[in-house]
mmCIF file of C-alpha atoms and ligand atoms in Angstrom:
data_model
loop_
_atom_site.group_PDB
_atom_site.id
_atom_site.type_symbol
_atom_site.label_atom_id
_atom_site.label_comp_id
_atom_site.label_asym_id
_atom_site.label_seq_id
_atom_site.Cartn_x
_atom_site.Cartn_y
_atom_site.Cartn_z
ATOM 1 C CA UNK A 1 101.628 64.808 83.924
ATOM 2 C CA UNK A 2 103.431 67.118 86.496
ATOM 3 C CA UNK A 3 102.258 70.566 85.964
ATOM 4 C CA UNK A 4 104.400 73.456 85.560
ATOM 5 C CA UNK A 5 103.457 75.916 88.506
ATOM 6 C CA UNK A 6 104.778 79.574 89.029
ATOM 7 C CA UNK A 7 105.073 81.364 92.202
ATOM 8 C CA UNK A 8 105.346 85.039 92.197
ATOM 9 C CA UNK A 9 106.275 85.966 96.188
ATOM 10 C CA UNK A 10 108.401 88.709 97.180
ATOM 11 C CA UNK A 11 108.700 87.393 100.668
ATOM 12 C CA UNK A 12 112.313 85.496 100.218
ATOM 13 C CA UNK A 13 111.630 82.668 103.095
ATOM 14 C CA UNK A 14 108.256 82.403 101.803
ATOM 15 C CA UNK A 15 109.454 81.851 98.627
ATOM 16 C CA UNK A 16 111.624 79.018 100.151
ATOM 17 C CA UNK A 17 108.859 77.351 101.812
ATOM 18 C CA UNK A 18 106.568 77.194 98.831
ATOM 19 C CA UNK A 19 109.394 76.200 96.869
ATOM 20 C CA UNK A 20 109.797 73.145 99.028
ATOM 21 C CA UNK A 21 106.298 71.741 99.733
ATOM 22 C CA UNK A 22 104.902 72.697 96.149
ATOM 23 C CA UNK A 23 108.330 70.742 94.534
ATOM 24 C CA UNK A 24 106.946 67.162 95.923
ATOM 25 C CA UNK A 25 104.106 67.665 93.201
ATOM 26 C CA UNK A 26 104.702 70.359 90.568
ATOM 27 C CA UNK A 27 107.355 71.328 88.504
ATOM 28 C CA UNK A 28 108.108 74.973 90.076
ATOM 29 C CA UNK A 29 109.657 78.279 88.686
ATOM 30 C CA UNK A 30 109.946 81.399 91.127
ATOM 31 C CA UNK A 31 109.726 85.061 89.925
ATOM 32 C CA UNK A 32 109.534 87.590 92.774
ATOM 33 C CA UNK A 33 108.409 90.999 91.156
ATOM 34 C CA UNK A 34 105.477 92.530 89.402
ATOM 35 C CA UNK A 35 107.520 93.756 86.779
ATOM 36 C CA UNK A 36 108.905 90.240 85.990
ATOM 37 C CA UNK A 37 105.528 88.879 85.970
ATOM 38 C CA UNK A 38 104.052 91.851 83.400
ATOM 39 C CA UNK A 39 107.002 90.713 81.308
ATOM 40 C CA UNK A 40 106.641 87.344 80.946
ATOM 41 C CA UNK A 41 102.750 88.394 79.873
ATOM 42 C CA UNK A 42 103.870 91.180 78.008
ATOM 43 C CA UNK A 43 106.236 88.690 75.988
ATOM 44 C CA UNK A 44 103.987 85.973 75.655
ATOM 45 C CA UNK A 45 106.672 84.165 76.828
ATOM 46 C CA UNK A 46 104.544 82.287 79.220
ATOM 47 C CA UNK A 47 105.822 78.680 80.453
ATOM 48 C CA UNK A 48 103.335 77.567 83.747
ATOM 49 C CA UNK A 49 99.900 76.210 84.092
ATOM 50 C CA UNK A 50 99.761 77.308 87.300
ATOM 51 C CA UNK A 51 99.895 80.557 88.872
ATOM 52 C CA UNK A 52 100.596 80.946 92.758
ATOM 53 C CA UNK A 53 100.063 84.924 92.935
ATOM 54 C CA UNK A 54 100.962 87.297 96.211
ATOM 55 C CA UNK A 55 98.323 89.743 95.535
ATOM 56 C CA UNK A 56 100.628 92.453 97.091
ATOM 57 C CA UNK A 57 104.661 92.534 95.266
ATOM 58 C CA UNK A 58 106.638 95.172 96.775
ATOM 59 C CA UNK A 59 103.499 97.347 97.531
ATOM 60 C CA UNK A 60 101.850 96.742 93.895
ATOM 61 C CA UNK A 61 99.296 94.891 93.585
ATOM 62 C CA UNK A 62 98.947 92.020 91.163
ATOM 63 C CA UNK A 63 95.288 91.471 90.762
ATOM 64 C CA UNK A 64 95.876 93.880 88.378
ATOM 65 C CA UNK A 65 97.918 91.405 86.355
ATOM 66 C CA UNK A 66 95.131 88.782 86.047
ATOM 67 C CA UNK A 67 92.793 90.232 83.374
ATOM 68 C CA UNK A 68 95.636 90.830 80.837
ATOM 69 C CA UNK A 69 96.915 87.574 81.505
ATOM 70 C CA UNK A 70 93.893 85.537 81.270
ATOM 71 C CA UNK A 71 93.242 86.998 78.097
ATOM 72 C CA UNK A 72 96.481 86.203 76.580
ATOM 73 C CA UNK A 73 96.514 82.979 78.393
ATOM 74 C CA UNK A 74 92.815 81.705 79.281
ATOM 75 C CA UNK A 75 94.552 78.016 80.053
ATOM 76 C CA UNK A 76 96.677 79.277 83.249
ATOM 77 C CA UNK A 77 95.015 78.612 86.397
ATOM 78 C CA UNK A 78 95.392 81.406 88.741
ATOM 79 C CA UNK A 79 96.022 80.997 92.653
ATOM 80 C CA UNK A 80 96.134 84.093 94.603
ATOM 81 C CA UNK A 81 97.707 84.051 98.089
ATOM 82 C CA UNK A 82 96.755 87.173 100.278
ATOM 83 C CA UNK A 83 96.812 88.252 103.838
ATOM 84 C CA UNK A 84 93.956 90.687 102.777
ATOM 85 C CA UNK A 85 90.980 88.154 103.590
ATOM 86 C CA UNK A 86 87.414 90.040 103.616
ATOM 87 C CA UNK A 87 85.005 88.607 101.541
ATOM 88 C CA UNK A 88 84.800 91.434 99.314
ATOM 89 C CA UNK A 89 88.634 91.200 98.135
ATOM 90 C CA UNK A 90 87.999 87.462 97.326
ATOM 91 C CA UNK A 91 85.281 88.668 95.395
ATOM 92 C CA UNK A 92 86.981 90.915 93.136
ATOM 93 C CA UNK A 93 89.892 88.760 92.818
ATOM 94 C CA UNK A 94 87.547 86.036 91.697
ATOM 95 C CA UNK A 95 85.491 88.774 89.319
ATOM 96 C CA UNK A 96 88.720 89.657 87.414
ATOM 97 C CA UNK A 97 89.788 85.838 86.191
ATOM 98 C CA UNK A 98 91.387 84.528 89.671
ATOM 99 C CA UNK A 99 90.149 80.744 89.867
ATOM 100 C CA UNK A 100 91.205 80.562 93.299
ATOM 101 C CA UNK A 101 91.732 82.358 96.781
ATOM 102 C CA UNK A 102 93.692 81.805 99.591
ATOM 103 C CA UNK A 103 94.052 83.791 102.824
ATOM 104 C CA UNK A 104 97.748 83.586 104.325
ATOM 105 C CA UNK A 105 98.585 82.137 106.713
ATOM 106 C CA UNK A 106 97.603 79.084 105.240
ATOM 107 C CA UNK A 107 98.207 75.146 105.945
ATOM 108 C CA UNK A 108 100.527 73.543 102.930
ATOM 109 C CA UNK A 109 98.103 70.917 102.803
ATOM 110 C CA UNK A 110 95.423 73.151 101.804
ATOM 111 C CA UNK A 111 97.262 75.045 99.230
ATOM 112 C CA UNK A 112 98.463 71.900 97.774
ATOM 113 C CA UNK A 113 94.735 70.447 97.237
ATOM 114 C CA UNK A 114 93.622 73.028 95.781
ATOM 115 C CA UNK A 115 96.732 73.519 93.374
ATOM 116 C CA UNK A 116 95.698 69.356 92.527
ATOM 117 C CA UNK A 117 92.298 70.560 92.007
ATOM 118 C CA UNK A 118 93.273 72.915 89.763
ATOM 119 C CA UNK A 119 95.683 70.786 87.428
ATOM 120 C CA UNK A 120 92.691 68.903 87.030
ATOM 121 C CA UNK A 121 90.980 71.669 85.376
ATOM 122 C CA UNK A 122 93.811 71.982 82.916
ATOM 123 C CA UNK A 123 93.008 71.224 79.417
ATOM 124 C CA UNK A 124 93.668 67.750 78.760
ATOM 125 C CA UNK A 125 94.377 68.356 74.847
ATOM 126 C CA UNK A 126 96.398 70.616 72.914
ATOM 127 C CA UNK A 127 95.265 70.775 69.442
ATOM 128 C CA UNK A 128 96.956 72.713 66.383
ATOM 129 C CA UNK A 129 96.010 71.502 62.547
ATOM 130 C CA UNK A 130 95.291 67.832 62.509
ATOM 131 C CA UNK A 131 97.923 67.559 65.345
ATOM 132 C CA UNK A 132 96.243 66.347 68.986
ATOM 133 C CA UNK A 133 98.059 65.782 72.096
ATOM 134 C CA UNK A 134 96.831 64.351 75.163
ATOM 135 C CA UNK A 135 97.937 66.216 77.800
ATOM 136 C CA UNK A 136 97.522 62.990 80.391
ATOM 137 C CA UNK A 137 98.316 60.406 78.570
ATOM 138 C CA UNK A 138 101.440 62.239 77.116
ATOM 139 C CA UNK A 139 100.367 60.499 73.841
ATOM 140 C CA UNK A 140 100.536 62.479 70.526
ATOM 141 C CA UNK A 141 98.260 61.970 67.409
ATOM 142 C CA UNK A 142 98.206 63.270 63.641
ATOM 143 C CA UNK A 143 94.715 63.236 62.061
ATOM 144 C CA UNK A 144 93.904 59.477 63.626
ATOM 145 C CA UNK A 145 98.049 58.194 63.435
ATOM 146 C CA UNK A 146 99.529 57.912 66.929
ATOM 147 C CA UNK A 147 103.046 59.306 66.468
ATOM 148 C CA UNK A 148 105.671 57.498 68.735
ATOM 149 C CA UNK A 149 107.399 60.374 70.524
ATOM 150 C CA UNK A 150 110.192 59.892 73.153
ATOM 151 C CA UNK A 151 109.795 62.167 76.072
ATOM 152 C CA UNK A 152 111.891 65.125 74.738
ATOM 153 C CA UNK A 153 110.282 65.036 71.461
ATOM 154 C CA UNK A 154 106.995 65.209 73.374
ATOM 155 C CA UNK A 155 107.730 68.089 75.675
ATOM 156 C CA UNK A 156 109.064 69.584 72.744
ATOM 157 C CA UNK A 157 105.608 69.542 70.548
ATOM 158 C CA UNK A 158 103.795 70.681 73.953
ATOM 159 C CA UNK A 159 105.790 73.450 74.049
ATOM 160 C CA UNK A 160 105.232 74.474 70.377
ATOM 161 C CA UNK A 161 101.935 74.086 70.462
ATOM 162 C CA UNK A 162 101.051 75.645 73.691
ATOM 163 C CA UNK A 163 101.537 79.174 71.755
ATOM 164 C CA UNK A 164 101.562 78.430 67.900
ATOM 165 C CA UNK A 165 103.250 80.227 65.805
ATOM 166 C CA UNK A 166 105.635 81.668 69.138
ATOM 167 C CA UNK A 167 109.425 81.568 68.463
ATOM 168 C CA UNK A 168 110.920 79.870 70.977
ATOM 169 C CA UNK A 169 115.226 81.034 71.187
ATOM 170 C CA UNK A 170 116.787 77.928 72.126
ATOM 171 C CA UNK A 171 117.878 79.136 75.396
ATOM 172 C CA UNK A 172 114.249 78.991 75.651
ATOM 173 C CA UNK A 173 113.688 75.604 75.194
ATOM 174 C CA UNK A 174 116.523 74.093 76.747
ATOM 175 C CA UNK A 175 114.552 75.514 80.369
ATOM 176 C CA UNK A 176 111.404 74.255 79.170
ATOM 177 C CA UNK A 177 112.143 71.036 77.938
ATOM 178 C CA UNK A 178 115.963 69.778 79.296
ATOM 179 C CA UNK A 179 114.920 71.825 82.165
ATOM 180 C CA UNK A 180 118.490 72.997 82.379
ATOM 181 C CA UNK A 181 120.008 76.493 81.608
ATOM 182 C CA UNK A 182 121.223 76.540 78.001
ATOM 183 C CA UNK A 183 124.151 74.885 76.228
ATOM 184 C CA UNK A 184 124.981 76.319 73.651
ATOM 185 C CA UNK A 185 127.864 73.926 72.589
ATOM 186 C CA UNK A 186 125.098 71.080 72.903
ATOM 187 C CA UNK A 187 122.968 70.303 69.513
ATOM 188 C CA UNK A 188 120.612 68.515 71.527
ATOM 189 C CA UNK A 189 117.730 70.623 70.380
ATOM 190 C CA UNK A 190 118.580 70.266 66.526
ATOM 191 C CA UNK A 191 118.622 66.396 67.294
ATOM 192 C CA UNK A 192 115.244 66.144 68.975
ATOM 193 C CA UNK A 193 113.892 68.941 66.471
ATOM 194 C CA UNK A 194 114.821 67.173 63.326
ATOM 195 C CA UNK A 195 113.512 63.982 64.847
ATOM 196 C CA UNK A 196 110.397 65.665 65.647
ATOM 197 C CA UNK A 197 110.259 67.116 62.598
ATOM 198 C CA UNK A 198 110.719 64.294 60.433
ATOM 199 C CA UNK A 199 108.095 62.086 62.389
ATOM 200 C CA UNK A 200 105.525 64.621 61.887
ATOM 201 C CA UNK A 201 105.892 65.003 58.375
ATOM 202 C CA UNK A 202 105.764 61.022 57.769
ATOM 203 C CA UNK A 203 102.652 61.273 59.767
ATOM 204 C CA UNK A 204 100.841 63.853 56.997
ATOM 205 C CA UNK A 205 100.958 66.806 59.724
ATOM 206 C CA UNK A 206 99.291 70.029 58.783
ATOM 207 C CA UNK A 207 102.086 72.128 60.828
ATOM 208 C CA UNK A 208 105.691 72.270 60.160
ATOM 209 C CA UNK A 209 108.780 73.059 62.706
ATOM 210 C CA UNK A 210 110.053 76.219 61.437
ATOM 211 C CA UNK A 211 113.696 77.651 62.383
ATOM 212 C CA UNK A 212 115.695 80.809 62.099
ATOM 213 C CA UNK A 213 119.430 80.530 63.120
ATOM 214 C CA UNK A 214 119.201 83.607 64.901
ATOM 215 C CA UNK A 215 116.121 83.868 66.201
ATOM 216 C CA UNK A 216 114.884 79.667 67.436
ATOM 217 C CA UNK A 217 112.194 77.371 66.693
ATOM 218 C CA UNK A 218 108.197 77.522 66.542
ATOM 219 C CA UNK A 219 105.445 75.452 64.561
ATOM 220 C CA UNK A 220 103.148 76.961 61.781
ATOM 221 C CA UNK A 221 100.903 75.875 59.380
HETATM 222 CA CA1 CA B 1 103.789 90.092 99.425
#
């Protein structure tokens, strides 16, 4: 399964660079501010595994970001990138949740081994109610019934289930799942929701789709 990874940089041709190599593996999203990144925890509106972290954004520094977001998030795997390399900095940034250092400049290959070894350490299962899914396999299971999801429908669930009980708007979801910006004329979520929806109920789920016109979609029990 390809991994979503984030990379928070504020150096633009940086950015660019990581944006290339990491591409080839991962499924990549950029942010390029502190702030933006304190948001996204602050809104539990979190949608990477992987965290590539400049340790200093615009003169701030983002260690300070890790704790809060590992607590939130324990699942993310955090990279940080730094040209601050003394043994002592690793240390703390390993002390406050970071799984992994990296002194810049670094070789591509390097950061891209380690980003594998990481993914590895991802869960493997997502589990909500009697709902399972394998994370690998991209198979989904309620109590001991495989469900037969098409890809959407799968990527869907993931996403609900990564943060039960989260309302997801559907502009949302369209970036997560269609991996496009949203249509709103489309009804391409409804489709693959109702699908979903009536799948998992056949299946004797414990968890329900729920919706709100205004406000999107999430999964409770
Ligand atoms: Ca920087």
């Amino acid at each position: 399964m390809e991994a979503n990874v984030l990379i928070v940089e504020d150096e633009a041709k940086l950015v660019e660079i990581l944006e290339r190599t990491l591409s080839e593996s991962f499924h990549v999203s950029v942010i390029t501010t502190f702030e933006e990144l304190a948001a996204q925890i602050d809104g539990s509106s979190i949608r990477f595994d992987l965290l590539v972290l400049d340790r200093m954004l615009h003169g701030k520094d983002s260690l300070n970001l890790i704790a809060p977001l590992k607590e939130k998030f324990p699942q993310v795997k955090v990279l940080v990138l730094s040209a601050i390399n003394t043994p002592s900095e690793k240390a703390i940034a390993l002390d406050l949740g970071a799984d992994d250092y990296l002194s810049k400049p670094f070789a591509h290959e390097e950061l891209l081994a380690r980003l594998r070894v990481l993914a590895k350490r991802l869960p493997a299962e997502l589990r909500f109610g009697n709902i399972t899914l394998d994370m690998l396999e991209r198979t989904a299971k309620v109590a001991e019934v495989d469900l037969q999801l098409a890809t959407k429908e799968f990527l869907l669930l993931r996403a609900f289930l990564k943060t039960p009980g989260k309302v997801f708007p559907k502009t949302t979801l369209y970036e997560e799942v269609w991996q496009t910006s949203a249509d709103v004329e489309s009804n391409a979520i409804e489709t693959t929701v109702n699908k979903l929806r009536r799948k998992l109920e056949e299946a004797g789920a414990s968890a329900s789709i729920k919706n709100s016109r205004n406000l999107g979609y999430w999964i409770e029990e």
